[in-house]
Every structure is written in C-alpha cells, then in structure tokens.
Amino acid sequence: MVKERSEVKQEGDFQMIHILFGLSGAGSLKMALKAMRVHKIEQIIAFGDIFSIGPVRMLHEKAGQDVRFQWMKNVMNDEDGDFQDYQQWFYNTVNQIHSIPVNVPITIWVADNSHEQTGLRYVLYLLRDKTNKIKVINTTKAHAVHFNRPDIQYTVLKTGEISPEKLQVIYEKGQSKSLSVHERKELEEEWLALADTKETLRIWRNEKIKGVKEDYYDQYMINMAKKLQIEREREQEPEKFMKSARLIGEVIGYLDQYMGDAFFEYRLRKLIEKGVFEMEGNLKAMRYYSVRLAKG
C-alpha cells in the first residue's frame, strides 16, 4: 500500500512535481489536478510524517533518521503495526525527491505551521544540488487572499484543511514565482540550523520555527481536562472518567498549532505515569482507555 501511494515514475515525462506534507492535503490536490485534467502529467509526492514533533537533528543523514524513527516508535501507539509502513514510506519519499529529473519544475505546498515549514526547509536541503525551478505556494496566505471576506476571516492551520475546489483556485490563480538562488540558500541554511537542534517539539511563532520543551503543552492539557470535568459534573455525567479521545480532541480543537493526535496521546500517557491523571482501561490505544485528573 505504501509503495503504491508513494510510487513515482522516473521517465521524466511529468510537467510538474508537487510536494506536500500530509496525506489529506495530497489527497485534496490529487482531486484538484483530476478536475483540471492534468493529473496524468503532474505528479504528487507526499510525506506522511509530522515534522513539528520528534527529533530532526541531522535528519538528512541516515544516523539522524534512525534516531527519529526510534523516537517515533517509542511515541506511537502502534496497535495496527503501522510503524514499519511509516518508516518505509519516509525512505520512499526521500528517494523520490532525490530522483526528480532536473528538467521538471517543482511546486511545494506549505501552510503556516511548524510541521509544513520544517518540511519545506528539509526538502529544499535535499534538493540543494538540483537546478530545478522551485516555487512555494503558501496555502495559509493564498487562502486568505482568495477566500477571506470582510465578514469572514478564517486562518488556515494546515494545507489538509483546504477543499480540492479551493486548492484548484489557489493553483490556477496563484502568482507565485520561482525561488531565487539566494532564497533557496537562505532556507537551506535555516534547515542546517534546525538540524543542529535537539528539541522534539516545534511551534510556529512570528513567522519562525521555534523549538520548545516536550512538555510545553502539558499544562494546557491539564487545564482543558479541568474545564471538561467541570462541564461533566454540571451535566451530571454518570461516568467518572472521560474518554481519552474526547480530551485529546478538545485539546487539538482549540490549538493554534498542528501537532497531530499521536503526540498529545503520548503526553497524556506521560502524565498518567506521573500520577497527574488517573485512568481506567488499556493503554494500548487511545480508544481503549478513559482518564480523569487525579484528586488533590
């Protein structure tokens, strides 16, 4: 399945290569390209990883990749045995990028979040020796230009939020230009700076990627749990414990960043280990256990 999703022809007969960070965004763009009748001559390459979490130190080298994979293996609740697929998909995607013919222009789609912006810098470093024309479409800014109205101001958090119809408009009406040699070099150097960091969590603040401690959102999760427990008591919910998925869903729903639910489920398990939360059920997967804040 991974091989099918990530397979790219190497004949060099594509007229455009699109690179995205996230499967939902890639799926929407695929539908947009079909609607435009260019899906047979424009190819999509997509990372299935989340670059806002986990170590990225020296990720452009095998040793750095091994460290990241080990961290992800410890963090992911791999109930369905997806870790091996995740790892193979990562390798396949990197190989696809290295194999892009030099005559094919590349479009990289990114929103304003630490995941996609980290991915952008990583990919540009992987492409550093290629002379392809590369343009970047900032989907957060493009969506605001084409779809925000005085009475409706919506900020796109990730490319995967945008419908195929809107992605088509952004692609067709976009005025983006190719990155200059200087712009590419700047972003490549920003990658090298990121690749020298040790943080396992990154946020997007003031148009920059900022590394923070892994427990950065723990108190936010605790405060959300307090709020939900007060609501449950007010509504006289019979169950003393709330589903972990309910808590994590609320945490993600009010967050101005993109981290993915696996990271917050990992942090919830850490807080259970520390005695901050009590739980009932089985920790093998999020849907199998419920939590509440420990008394006192």
Backbone as numpy.savetxt, mean C-alpha at the origin, in Angstrom:
# Nx Ny Nz CAx CAy CAz Cx Cy Cz
-1.41 -18.88 -9.68 -2.25 -17.67 -9.68 -1.38 -16.42 -9.68
-0.35 -16.41 -8.81 0.54 -15.26 -8.76 1.23 -15.08 -10.10
1.66 -16.20 -10.69 2.36 -16.12 -11.96 1.48 -15.53 -13.04
0.21 -15.94 -13.04 -0.73 -15.43 -14.04 -0.94 -13.94 -13.86
-1.10 -13.50 -12.62 -1.38 -12.09 -12.37 -0.21 -11.20 -12.73
1.00 -11.71 -12.55 2.17 -10.84 -12.67 2.94 -11.06 -13.97
2.43 -11.92 -14.84 3.16 -12.24 -16.06 3.18 -11.06 -17.02
4.35 -10.78 -17.56 4.51 -9.69 -18.52 5.24 -10.21 -19.75
4.74 -9.90 -20.92 5.44 -10.27 -22.14 6.76 -9.52 -22.21
7.75 -10.15 -22.83 9.05 -9.52 -22.93 9.40 -9.15 -24.37
8.44 -9.27 -25.29 8.74 -9.01 -26.69 8.93 -7.52 -26.99
8.54 -6.67 -26.05 8.69 -5.25 -26.27 7.65 -4.66 -27.19
6.49 -5.36 -27.33 5.46 -4.87 -28.25 4.39 -4.05 -27.55
4.59 -3.74 -26.27 3.66 -2.86 -25.57 4.02 -1.40 -25.86
3.00 -0.57 -25.88 3.22 0.85 -26.11 3.32 1.65 -24.81
2.94 1.02 -23.70 3.02 1.68 -22.40 3.05 0.62 -21.30
3.86 0.85 -20.28 3.86 0.01 -19.08 3.36 0.88 -17.93
2.35 0.39 -17.22 1.83 1.07 -16.04 2.31 0.33 -14.79
2.79 1.06 -13.80 3.22 0.47 -12.53 2.36 1.05 -11.42
1.76 0.16 -10.61 0.91 0.59 -9.50 1.30 -0.16 -8.24
0.86 0.37 -7.12 1.17 -0.21 -5.81 -0.14 -0.56 -5.12
-0.62 -1.76 -5.37 -1.89 -2.21 -4.82 -2.72 -2.89 -5.88
-3.38 -3.97 -5.49 -4.12 -4.78 -6.46 -5.45 -4.16 -6.83
-6.07 -3.42 -5.90 -7.37 -2.81 -6.22 -7.19 -1.72 -7.27
-6.15 -0.91 -7.12 -5.88 0.12 -8.11 -5.53 -0.47 -9.46
-4.75 -1.55 -9.45 -4.38 -2.22 -10.70 -5.60 -2.80 -11.39
-6.52 -3.36 -10.58 -7.75 -3.92 -11.16 -8.62 -2.84 -11.79
-8.72 -1.70 -11.12 -9.51 -0.59 -11.67 -8.90 -0.05 -12.95
-7.57 0.08 -12.97 -6.91 0.58 -14.18 -7.07 -0.42 -15.33
-7.02 -1.69 -15.01 -7.22 -2.71 -16.05 -8.58 -2.54 -16.72
-9.60 -2.28 -15.91 -10.94 -2.07 -16.46 -10.99 -0.79 -17.29
-10.28 0.24 -16.83 -10.24 1.50 -17.57 -9.56 1.31 -18.92
-8.47 0.57 -18.94 -7.75 0.33 -20.20 -8.60 -0.48 -21.17
-9.39 -1.42 -20.62 -10.31 -2.18 -21.48 -11.36 -1.28 -22.09
-11.90 -0.37 -21.27 -12.91 0.58 -21.77 -12.33 1.46 -22.86
-11.04 1.76 -22.78 -10.37 2.59 -23.77 -9.87 1.77 -24.96
-10.02 0.45 -24.87 -9.59 -0.49 -25.91 -8.08 -0.44 -26.16
-7.34 -0.26 -25.09 -5.88 -0.26 -25.23 -5.23 -1.33 -24.34
-6.06 -2.20 -23.73 -5.54 -3.17 -22.77 -4.59 -4.19 -23.40
-4.65 -4.34 -24.72 -3.77 -5.31 -25.38 -2.42 -4.71 -25.73
-2.31 -3.40 -25.67 -1.03 -2.76 -26.01 -0.45 -1.97 -24.84
-1.16 -1.95 -23.71 -0.65 -1.29 -22.51 -0.70 -2.29 -21.35
0.41 -2.51 -20.73 0.55 -3.55 -19.71 0.61 -2.97 -18.31
0.06 -3.70 -17.34 0.08 -3.28 -15.94 1.01 -4.18 -15.13
1.87 -3.56 -14.35 2.69 -4.26 -13.35 2.27 -3.74 -11.98
1.97 -4.64 -11.06 1.48 -4.20 -9.75 2.19 -4.91 -8.61
2.60 -4.14 -7.62 3.10 -4.72 -6.37 1.91 -5.07 -5.49
1.97 -6.23 -4.83 0.95 -6.60 -3.88 1.35 -6.29 -2.45
2.50 -5.66 -2.28 3.05 -5.36 -0.97 2.49 -4.04 -0.44
2.72 -3.77 0.84 2.37 -2.47 1.44 3.66 -1.87 1.98
4.16 -0.85 1.31 5.47 -0.31 1.63 5.46 0.68 2.79
4.30 0.98 3.33 4.26 1.85 4.52 4.65 1.08 5.77
4.62 -0.23 5.72 4.97 -1.06 6.88 6.13 -1.98 6.54
6.83 -2.41 7.57 7.92 -3.34 7.39 9.23 -2.66 7.03
10.35 -3.33 7.27 11.65 -2.75 6.95 11.85 -2.61 5.45
12.47 -1.49 5.05 12.84 -1.31 3.64 14.35 -1.09 3.51
15.05 -1.29 4.60 16.51 -1.10 4.59 17.15 -1.99 3.53
17.86 -1.38 2.58 18.56 -2.09 1.50 17.64 -3.05 0.74
16.40 -2.64 0.54 15.42 -3.50 -0.12 15.78 -3.77 -1.59
16.65 -2.96 -2.16 17.07 -3.18 -3.54 18.12 -4.28 -3.64
18.49 -4.87 -2.49 19.43 -5.98 -2.47 18.79 -7.21 -1.85
19.33 -8.37 -2.16 18.74 -9.64 -1.70 18.70 -9.70 -0.17
19.75 -9.24 0.49 19.78 -9.30 1.95 18.66 -8.47 2.56
18.41 -7.30 2.00 17.33 -6.45 2.49 15.97 -7.06 2.26
15.81 -7.73 1.13 14.55 -8.41 0.84 14.31 -9.54 1.83
15.35 -10.28 2.15 15.22 -11.39 3.11 14.79 -10.89 4.48
15.34 -9.76 4.92 14.97 -9.18 6.22 13.50 -8.78 6.20
13.07 -8.14 5.11 11.67 -7.73 5.00 10.74 -8.94 5.02
11.09 -9.96 4.27 10.24 -11.14 4.21 10.10 -11.80 5.58
11.21 -11.84 6.33 11.15 -12.44 7.66 10.24 -11.63 8.58
10.33 -10.31 8.49 9.46 -9.44 9.31 8.01 -9.66 8.94
7.71 -9.69 7.64 6.34 -9.88 7.19 5.81 -11.25 7.62
6.66 -12.25 7.59 6.25 -13.59 8.01 5.86 -13.60 9.48
6.58 -12.83 10.29 6.27 -12.74 11.72 5.00 -11.94 11.98
4.72 -10.98 11.10 3.58 -10.08 11.30 2.30 -10.66 10.73
2.37 -11.25 9.56 1.17 -11.73 8.87 0.58 -12.94 9.60
-0.73 -12.93 9.80 -1.42 -14.11 10.29 -1.68 -14.99 9.08
-0.76 -15.90 8.79 -0.76 -16.61 7.51 -1.64 -17.85 7.55
-2.89 -17.65 7.91 -3.83 -18.77 8.04 -4.01 -19.52 6.73
-4.06 -18.78 5.62 -4.33 -19.40 4.32 -3.07 -19.76 3.54
-1.91 -19.61 4.19 -0.66 -19.97 3.52 -0.30 -19.06 2.38
-0.61 -17.77 2.53 -0.37 -16.81 1.44 1.05 -16.26 1.43
1.83 -16.53 2.47 3.13 -15.88 2.57 4.04 -16.26 1.40
4.05 -17.52 1.04 4.92 -17.95 -0.07 4.52 -17.27 -1.37
3.21 -17.14 -1.58 2.73 -16.42 -2.77 3.15 -14.96 -2.74
3.03 -14.34 -1.57 3.43 -12.94 -1.42 4.90 -12.76 -1.78
5.73 -13.67 -1.27 7.16 -13.57 -1.51 7.48 -13.76 -2.99
6.86 -14.76 -3.61 7.10 -15.02 -5.03 6.60 -13.88 -5.88
5.47 -13.31 -5.51 4.91 -12.19 -6.25 5.87 -11.01 -6.23
6.46 -10.75 -5.08 7.42 -9.65 -4.96 8.59 -9.86 -5.92
9.16 -11.07 -5.91 10.28 -11.37 -6.80 9.86 -11.20 -8.27
8.68 -11.72 -8.61 8.21 -11.63 -9.99 8.07 -10.18 -10.43
7.50 -9.35 -9.53 7.28 -7.95 -9.88 8.61 -7.22 -10.09
9.57 -7.45 -9.21 10.90 -6.84 -9.37 11.54 -7.29 -10.69
11.40 -8.57 -11.00 11.97 -9.08 -12.25 11.30 -8.45 -13.46
9.98 -8.23 -13.38 9.27 -7.58 -14.48 9.82 -6.17 -14.72
10.03 -5.46 -13.62 10.53 -4.08 -13.74 11.92 -4.06 -14.37
12.76 -4.98 -13.93 14.10 -5.06 -14.52 14.05 -5.43 -16.01
12.99 -6.12 -16.42 12.90 -6.64 -17.79 12.16 -5.72 -18.75
11.72 -4.55 -18.29 11.01 -3.63 -19.19 11.95 -3.18 -20.30
11.54 -3.34 -21.57 12.40 -2.88 -22.68 12.62 -1.37 -22.62
13.79 -0.92 -23.05 14.16 0.49 -22.90 13.34 1.41 -23.80
12.69 0.86 -24.82 11.95 1.72 -25.75 10.50 1.96 -25.33
10.06 1.36 -24.23 8.66 1.45 -23.82 8.50 2.51 -22.73
7.65 3.52 -22.91 7.43 4.52 -21.86 6.72 3.90 -20.66
6.94 4.50 -19.51 6.41 3.97 -18.25 5.59 5.05 -17.55
4.42 4.66 -17.06 3.60 5.55 -16.22 3.48 4.92 -14.84
3.84 5.69 -13.81 3.74 5.21 -12.43 2.62 5.98 -11.74
1.67 5.24 -11.18 0.49 5.83 -10.53 0.69 5.80 -9.02
0.60 6.98 -8.38 0.78 7.04 -6.93 -0.18 8.04 -6.29
-0.68 7.69 -5.13 -1.46 8.62 -4.32 -0.55 9.20 -3.23
-1.08 10.17 -2.51 -0.31 10.78 -1.43 -0.44 9.95 -0.16
0.31 8.87 -0.09 0.42 8.08 1.13 1.82 7.48 1.17
2.26 7.07 2.35 3.64 6.60 2.49 3.87 5.29 1.75
2.84 4.48 1.60 2.95 3.22 0.87 3.33 3.45 -0.59
2.51 4.20 -1.31 2.74 4.38 -2.74 3.94 5.30 -3.00
4.15 6.28 -2.13 5.28 7.18 -2.33 6.62 6.47 -2.06
6.64 5.57 -1.09 7.84 4.74 -0.88 8.06 3.83 -2.08
6.97 3.23 -2.55 7.06 2.36 -3.72 7.58 3.09 -4.95
7.13 4.32 -5.13 7.60 5.13 -6.26 9.12 5.28 -6.23
9.65 5.65 -5.10 11.09 5.86 -4.99 11.86 4.56 -5.17
11.31 3.48 -4.66 11.94 2.16 -4.81 12.01 1.77 -6.28
10.89 1.91 -6.98 10.84 1.52 -8.39 11.77 2.39 -9.24
11.81 3.68 -8.97 12.69 4.55 -9.74 14.16 4.18 -9.52
14.47 3.71 -8.32 15.85 3.25 -8.10 16.11 1.97 -8.89
15.13 1.07 -8.93 15.30 -0.15 -9.73 15.48 0.18 -11.21
14.88 1.29 -11.65 14.94 1.70 -13.07 16.08 2.68 -13.34
16.97 2.86 -12.39 17.96 3.94 -12.49 18.87 3.84 -13.72
19.10 2.63 -14.22 19.99 2.47 -15.37 19.25 2.45 -16.70
17.93 2.61 -16.66 17.12 2.59 -17.88 16.84 4.01 -18.36
16.75 4.16 -19.67 16.53 5.49 -20.26 15.08 5.69 -20.70
14.19 4.80 -20.28 12.77 4.94 -20.64 12.22 6.30 -20.22
11.27 6.82 -21.00 10.53 7.98 -20.55 9.61 7.54 -19.42
9.65 8.24 -18.30 8.84 7.89 -17.14 8.02 9.09 -16.71
6.72 8.91 -16.59 5.88 9.96 -16.03 5.15 9.42 -14.80
4.83 10.32 -13.90 4.15 9.95 -12.66 2.80 10.65 -12.63
1.75 9.88 -12.38 0.42 10.45 -12.19 0.10 10.41 -10.70
-0.02 11.57 -10.09 -0.40 11.65 -8.68 -1.93 11.61 -8.62
-2.46 10.48 -8.22 -3.91 10.26 -8.27 -4.67 11.11 -7.25
-4.04 11.40 -6.11 -4.69 12.26 -5.12 -4.91 13.66 -5.70
-3.87 14.22 -6.28 -3.97 15.56 -6.83 -4.82 15.59 -8.10
-4.67 14.57 -8.95 -5.44 14.53 -10.20 -6.94 14.39 -9.91
-7.29 13.58 -8.92 -8.70 13.41 -8.56 -9.28 14.73 -8.07
-8.51 15.47 -7.28 -8.99 16.77 -6.79 -9.22 17.74 -7.94
-8.33 17.74 -8.92 -8.45 18.65 -10.07 -9.69 18.33 -10.90
-9.93 17.05 -11.15 -10.98 16.66 -12.09 -12.36 16.45 -11.44
-12.40 16.16 -10.14 -13.68 15.73 -9.56 -14.13 16.51 -8.33
-13.24 17.24 -7.67 -13.69 18.03 -6.52 -14.50 19.24 -6.98
-15.55 19.56 -6.21 -16.37 20.73 -6.49 -16.40 21.60 -5.24
-16.84 22.84 -5.37 -16.87 23.71 -4.19 -17.64 23.11 -3.01
-18.68 22.33 -3.32 -19.51 21.75 -2.25 -19.06 20.35 -1.86
-18.13 19.77 -2.63 -17.66 18.41 -2.34 -16.13 18.39 -2.44
-15.49 18.31 -1.28 -14.03 18.23 -1.24 -13.65 16.86 -0.67
-13.13 15.99 -1.53 -12.78 14.63 -1.11 -11.30 14.39 -1.40
-10.58 13.94 -0.39 -9.15 13.66 -0.56 -8.95 12.15 -0.73
-8.42 11.76 -1.87 -8.15 10.35 -2.14 -6.96 9.89 -1.30
-7.17 8.82 -0.54 -6.13 8.30 0.33 -5.22 7.32 -0.40
-5.78 6.54 -1.31 -4.99 5.58 -2.09 -5.60 5.42 -3.47
-4.78 5.04 -4.43 -5.23 4.90 -5.82 -6.37 3.90 -5.93
-6.35 2.86 -5.10 -7.38 1.82 -5.15 -8.77 2.30 -4.82
-8.91 3.52 -4.27 -10.25 4.08 -3.98 -10.94 4.60 -5.23
-10.19 4.83 -6.28 -10.74 5.52 -7.45 -11.36 4.53 -8.42
-12.54 4.85 -8.90 -13.26 3.96 -9.81 -12.58 3.90 -11.17
-12.81 2.83 -11.93 -12.24 2.73 -13.28 -12.63 3.92 -14.16
-13.87 4.37 -14.05 -14.34 5.49 -14.87 -13.54 6.76 -14.59
-13.26 7.00 -13.31 -12.50 8.19 -12.95 -11.03 8.04 -13.33
-10.48 6.84 -13.18 -9.10 6.62 -13.61 -8.95 6.87 -15.11
-9.98 6.49 -15.86 -9.95 6.74 -17.30 -9.89 8.23 -17.60
-10.71 9.01 -16.90 -10.70 10.47 -17.09 -9.33 11.04 -16.74
-8.78 10.59 -15.61 -7.47 11.08 -15.17 -6.40 10.76 -16.20
-6.48 9.56 -16.76 -5.48 9.14 -17.76 -5.64 9.92 -19.06
-6.87 10.06 -19.52 -7.10 10.71 -20.81 -6.89 12.22 -20.75
-7.22 12.83 -19.62 -7.13 14.29 -19.52 -5.88 14.77 -18.80
-5.08 13.81 -18.33 -3.90 14.19 -17.58 -2.88 14.93 -18.44
-2.25 15.91 -17.83 -1.25 16.72 -18.53 0.16 16.43 -17.97
0.32 15.25 -17.37 1.61 14.96 -16.74 2.72 14.84 -17.78
3.90 15.28 -17.38 5.05 15.23 -18.28 6.05 14.21 -17.75
6.97 13.81 -18.61 7.99 12.85 -18.20 8.91 13.47 -17.16
9.36 12.64 -16.22 10.31 13.11 -15.23 11.62 13.49 -15.91
12.21 14.59 -15.47 13.52 14.98 -16.00 14.60 14.11 -15.36
15.78 14.14 -15.93 16.90 13.40 -15.36 17.14 13.87 -13.92
17.04 15.16 -13.70 17.25 15.73 -12.36 16.18 15.23 -11.38
14.93 15.22 -11.81 13.84 14.75 -10.94 14.01 13.28 -10.59
14.39 12.49 -11.58 14.63 11.07 -11.31 15.76 10.89 -10.31
16.83 11.63 -10.50 17.99 11.51 -9.62 17.62 11.88 -8.18
16.82 12.92 -8.02 16.40 13.34 -6.69 15.61 12.24 -5.99
14.68 11.62 -6.72 13.85 10.57 -6.14 14.68 9.30 -5.87
15.63 9.01 -6.73 16.53 7.88 -6.48 17.33 8.10 -5.20
17.80 9.33 -5.00 18.55 9.64 -3.78 17.66 9.58 -2.54
16.39 9.96 -2.70 15.45 9.83 -1.59 15.25 8.37 -1.24
15.27 7.50 -2.27 15.17 6.08 -1.98 16.38 5.61 -1.16
17.58 6.01 -1.56 18.78 5.59 -0.84 18.73 6.05 0.61
18.15 7.23 0.85 18.00 7.70 2.23 17.02 6.79 2.99
15.91 6.43 2.35 14.95 5.51 2.97 15.58 4.14 3.22
16.38 3.70 2.26 17.00 2.38 2.35 18.09 2.31 3.41
18.36 3.44 4.05 19.34 3.49 5.12 18.67 3.63 6.49
17.34 3.51 6.52 16.59 3.66 7.77 16.24 2.29 8.35
15.89 2.29 9.64 15.57 1.03 10.32 14.11 0.94 10.76
13.35 2.03 10.61 11.95 2.01 11.06 11.14 0.98 10.27
10.12 0.44 10.94 9.23 -0.51 10.28 7.83 0.08 10.08
7.70 1.39 10.27 6.43 2.07 10.00 6.73 3.46 9.44
6.01 3.80 8.37 6.21 5.10 7.72 4.86 5.77 7.51
4.83 7.10 7.73 3.62 7.88 7.49 3.93 8.96 6.47
2.88 9.59 5.93 3.02 10.67 4.95 2.60 11.96 5.62
3.56 12.89 5.78 3.28 14.15 6.43 3.98 15.28 5.67
3.22 16.33 5.36 3.79 17.51 4.70 4.57 17.15 3.43
3.95 16.26 2.63 4.53 15.86 1.34 5.85 15.11 1.49
6.05 14.49 2.66 7.27 13.72 2.87 6.97 12.41 3.59
7.84 11.43 3.35 7.75 10.15 4.04 8.50 10.27 5.37
7.84 9.91 6.44 8.45 10.05 7.77 8.41 8.71 8.49
9.57 8.24 8.94 9.63 7.01 9.72 9.22 7.27 11.16
8.40 6.37 11.72 7.95 6.50 13.11 8.09 5.14 13.80
7.97 5.16 15.13 8.08 3.92 15.89 6.90 3.00 15.58
7.15 1.71 15.73 6.13 0.72 15.38 4.86 0.85 16.22
5.00 1.37 17.43 3.85 1.51 18.32 3.16 2.87 18.16
3.46 3.58 17.10 2.97 4.95 16.87 1.45 5.04 17.01
0.72 4.02 16.55 -0.75 4.07 16.55 -1.39 3.27 17.68
-0.58 2.75 18.59 -1.14 1.93 19.67 -2.14 2.70 20.52
-1.78 3.92 20.95 -2.68 4.70 21.79 -3.95 5.08 21.03
-3.81 5.34 19.75 -4.98 5.63 18.91 -5.93 4.44 18.90
-5.38 3.22 18.81 -6.20 2.02 18.82 -6.88 1.84 20.19
-6.13 2.12 21.24 -6.69 2.02 22.60 -7.84 3.01 22.79
-7.64 4.25 22.33 -8.68 5.27 22.44 -9.92 4.89 21.65
-9.71 4.27 20.48 -10.85 3.84 19.67 -11.61 2.72 20.39
-10.87 1.83 21.04 -11.52 0.75 21.79 -12.35 1.31 22.94
-11.82 2.32 23.64 -12.58 2.96 24.72 -13.88 3.54 24.19
-13.79 4.23 23.07 -14.97 4.84 22.46 -16.01 3.77 22.09
-15.56 2.69 21.49 -16.49 1.63 21.08 -17.10 0.94 22.29
-16.31 0.74 23.34 -16.85 0.09 24.53 -17.91 0.95 25.21
-17.71 2.26 25.23 -18.72 3.17 25.78 -20.01 3.08 24.97
-19.86 3.05 23.65 -21.03 2.94 22.76 -21.75 1.61 23.00
-20.98 0.54 23.15 -21.58 -0.78 23.35 -22.33 -0.83 24.68
-21.76 -0.22 25.72 -22.43 -0.19 27.01 -23.71 0.64 26.95
-23.65 1.75 26.23 -24.82 2.60 26.08 -25.96 1.85 25.37
-25.56 1.07 24.38 -26.55 0.31 23.61 -26.88 -1.03 24.25
-26.27 -1.28 25.42 -26.50 -2.51 26.20 -26.26 -3.78 25.36
-25.14 -3.77 24.69 -24.73 -4.96 23.93 -24.56 -6.14 24.89
-25.09 -7.30 24.57 -24.98 -8.44 25.48 -23.56 -9.02 25.56
-22.82 -8.94 24.48 -21.47 -9.49 24.46 -20.49 -8.52 25.11
-19.68 -9.03 26.02 -18.69 -8.18 26.70 -17.48 -7.89 25.81
-17.21 -8.79 24.87 -16.07 -8.62 23.98 -16.55 -8.19 22.59
-15.79 -7.32 21.94 -16.11 -6.91 20.57 -15.23 -7.67 19.60
-15.75 -7.93 18.42 -14.97 -8.60 17.38 -13.73 -7.76 17.06
-12.58 -8.42 16.95 -11.35 -7.69 16.63 -11.48 -6.98 15.29
-12.18 -7.60 14.35 -12.35 -6.98 13.03 -13.13 -5.67 13.14
-14.07 -5.60 14.09 -14.85 -4.36 14.28 -13.93 -3.24 14.74
-13.07 -3.53 15.71 -12.14 -2.53 16.22 -11.18 -2.07 15.12
-10.59 -3.02 14.42 -9.61 -2.68 13.38 -10.27 -1.91 12.24
-11.50 -2.29 11.91 -12.23 -1.57 10.88 -12.46 -0.11 11.24
-12.78 0.13 12.51 -12.99 1.51 12.98 -11.67 2.29 12.97
-10.60 1.62 13.38 -9.29 2.26 13.40 -8.89 2.70 11.99
-9.05 1.82 11.02 -8.68 2.14 9.65 -9.62 3.19 9.06
-10.89 3.10 9.42 -11.88 3.99 8.84 -11.67 5.45 9.15
-11.07 5.74 10.29 -10.86 7.13 10.70 -9.41 7.59 10.51
-8.59 6.74 9.93 -7.17 7.05 9.79 -6.92 7.85 8.52
-5.98 8.79 8.59 -5.63 9.58 7.41 -4.39 9.03 6.70
-4.09 7.76 6.96 -2.94 7.10 6.36 -3.40 5.75 5.79
-2.51 5.11 5.00 -2.83 3.77 4.51 -1.79 2.79 5.01
-2.23 1.86 5.86 -1.34 0.86 6.45 -1.79 -0.57 6.16
-3.08 -0.77 5.94 -3.61 -2.12 5.77 -4.01 -2.73 7.09
-4.95 -3.64 7.06 -5.47 -4.20 8.31 -4.50 -5.17 8.99
-3.61 -5.81 8.20 -2.69 -6.79 8.79 -1.77 -6.14 9.82
-1.34 -4.90 9.57 -0.46 -4.22 10.52 -1.19 -3.96 11.84
-2.42 -3.47 11.76 -3.15 -3.15 12.98 -3.55 -4.42 13.74
-3.78 -5.49 13.02 -4.07 -6.75 13.70 -2.82 -7.24 14.43
-1.67 -7.04 13.82 -0.38 -7.37 14.45 -0.17 -6.55 15.73
-0.46 -5.24 15.66 -0.29 -4.40 16.84 -1.31 -4.77 17.92
-2.50 -5.17 17.52 -3.51 -5.59 18.50 -3.03 -6.84 19.24
-2.42 -7.77 18.52 -1.89 -8.97 19.18 -0.77 -8.60 20.15
0.05 -7.61 19.78 1.11 -7.16 20.68 0.52 -6.55 21.96
-0.57 -5.80 21.82 -1.22 -5.18 22.99 -1.90 -6.24 23.86
-2.35 -7.31 23.24 -2.90 -8.43 24.01 -1.79 -9.09 24.83
-0.62 -9.28 24.19 0.54 -9.87 24.88 0.94 -9.02 26.09
0.82 -7.70 25.96 1.21 -6.79 27.04 0.14 -6.65 28.11
-1.02 -7.28 27.89 -2.09 -7.20 28.88 -2.95 -5.97 28.78
-2.77 -5.17 27.73 -3.61 -3.99 27.53 -5.02 -4.40 27.14
-5.12 -5.45 26.33 -6.42 -5.99 25.92 -6.56 -7.40 26.46
-7.79 -7.77 26.76 -8.14 -9.16 27.02 -8.77 -9.71 25.75
-8.69 -11.02 25.57 -9.26 -11.61 24.37 -9.93 -12.93 24.68
-10.84 -13.33 23.81 -11.40 -14.67 23.85 -11.46 -15.18 22.42
-11.17 -16.46 22.28 -11.15 -17.05 20.94 -9.76 -17.53 20.59
-9.46 -17.52 19.30 -8.19 -18.06 18.79 -7.49 -17.00 17.95
-6.22 -16.75 18.27 -5.47 -15.69 17.59 -4.96 -16.08 16.20
-5.34 -17.23 15.70 -4.79 -17.65 14.41 -5.28 -16.77 13.26
-6.39 -16.08 13.44 -6.87 -15.15 12.41 -7.81 -14.14 13.06
-7.90 -12.96 12.45 -8.67 -11.86 13.02 -10.13 -12.24 13.28
-10.70 -13.03 12.41 -12.13 -13.33 12.55 -12.43 -14.33 13.68
-11.39 -14.90 14.27 -11.59 -15.94 15.27 -11.55 -15.44 16.71
-11.27 -14.16 16.91 -11.19 -13.72 18.31 -11.81 -12.34 18.51
-12.17 -12.10 19.76 -12.78 -10.83 20.17 -11.94 -10.25 21.30
-12.08 -8.94 21.51 -11.22 -8.26 22.50 -12.03 -7.26 23.32
-11.43 -6.87 24.43 -11.90 -5.71 25.20 -10.70 -5.18 25.98
-10.75 -3.93 26.34 -9.67 -3.38 27.15 -9.65 -4.03 28.52
-8.46 -4.34 28.99 -8.32 -4.96 30.30 -8.80 -3.98 31.37
-9.49 -4.48 32.36 -9.98 -3.62 33.44 -8.83 -3.06 34.24
-8.92 -1.78 34.55 -7.90 -1.13 35.33 -6.70 -0.68 34.51
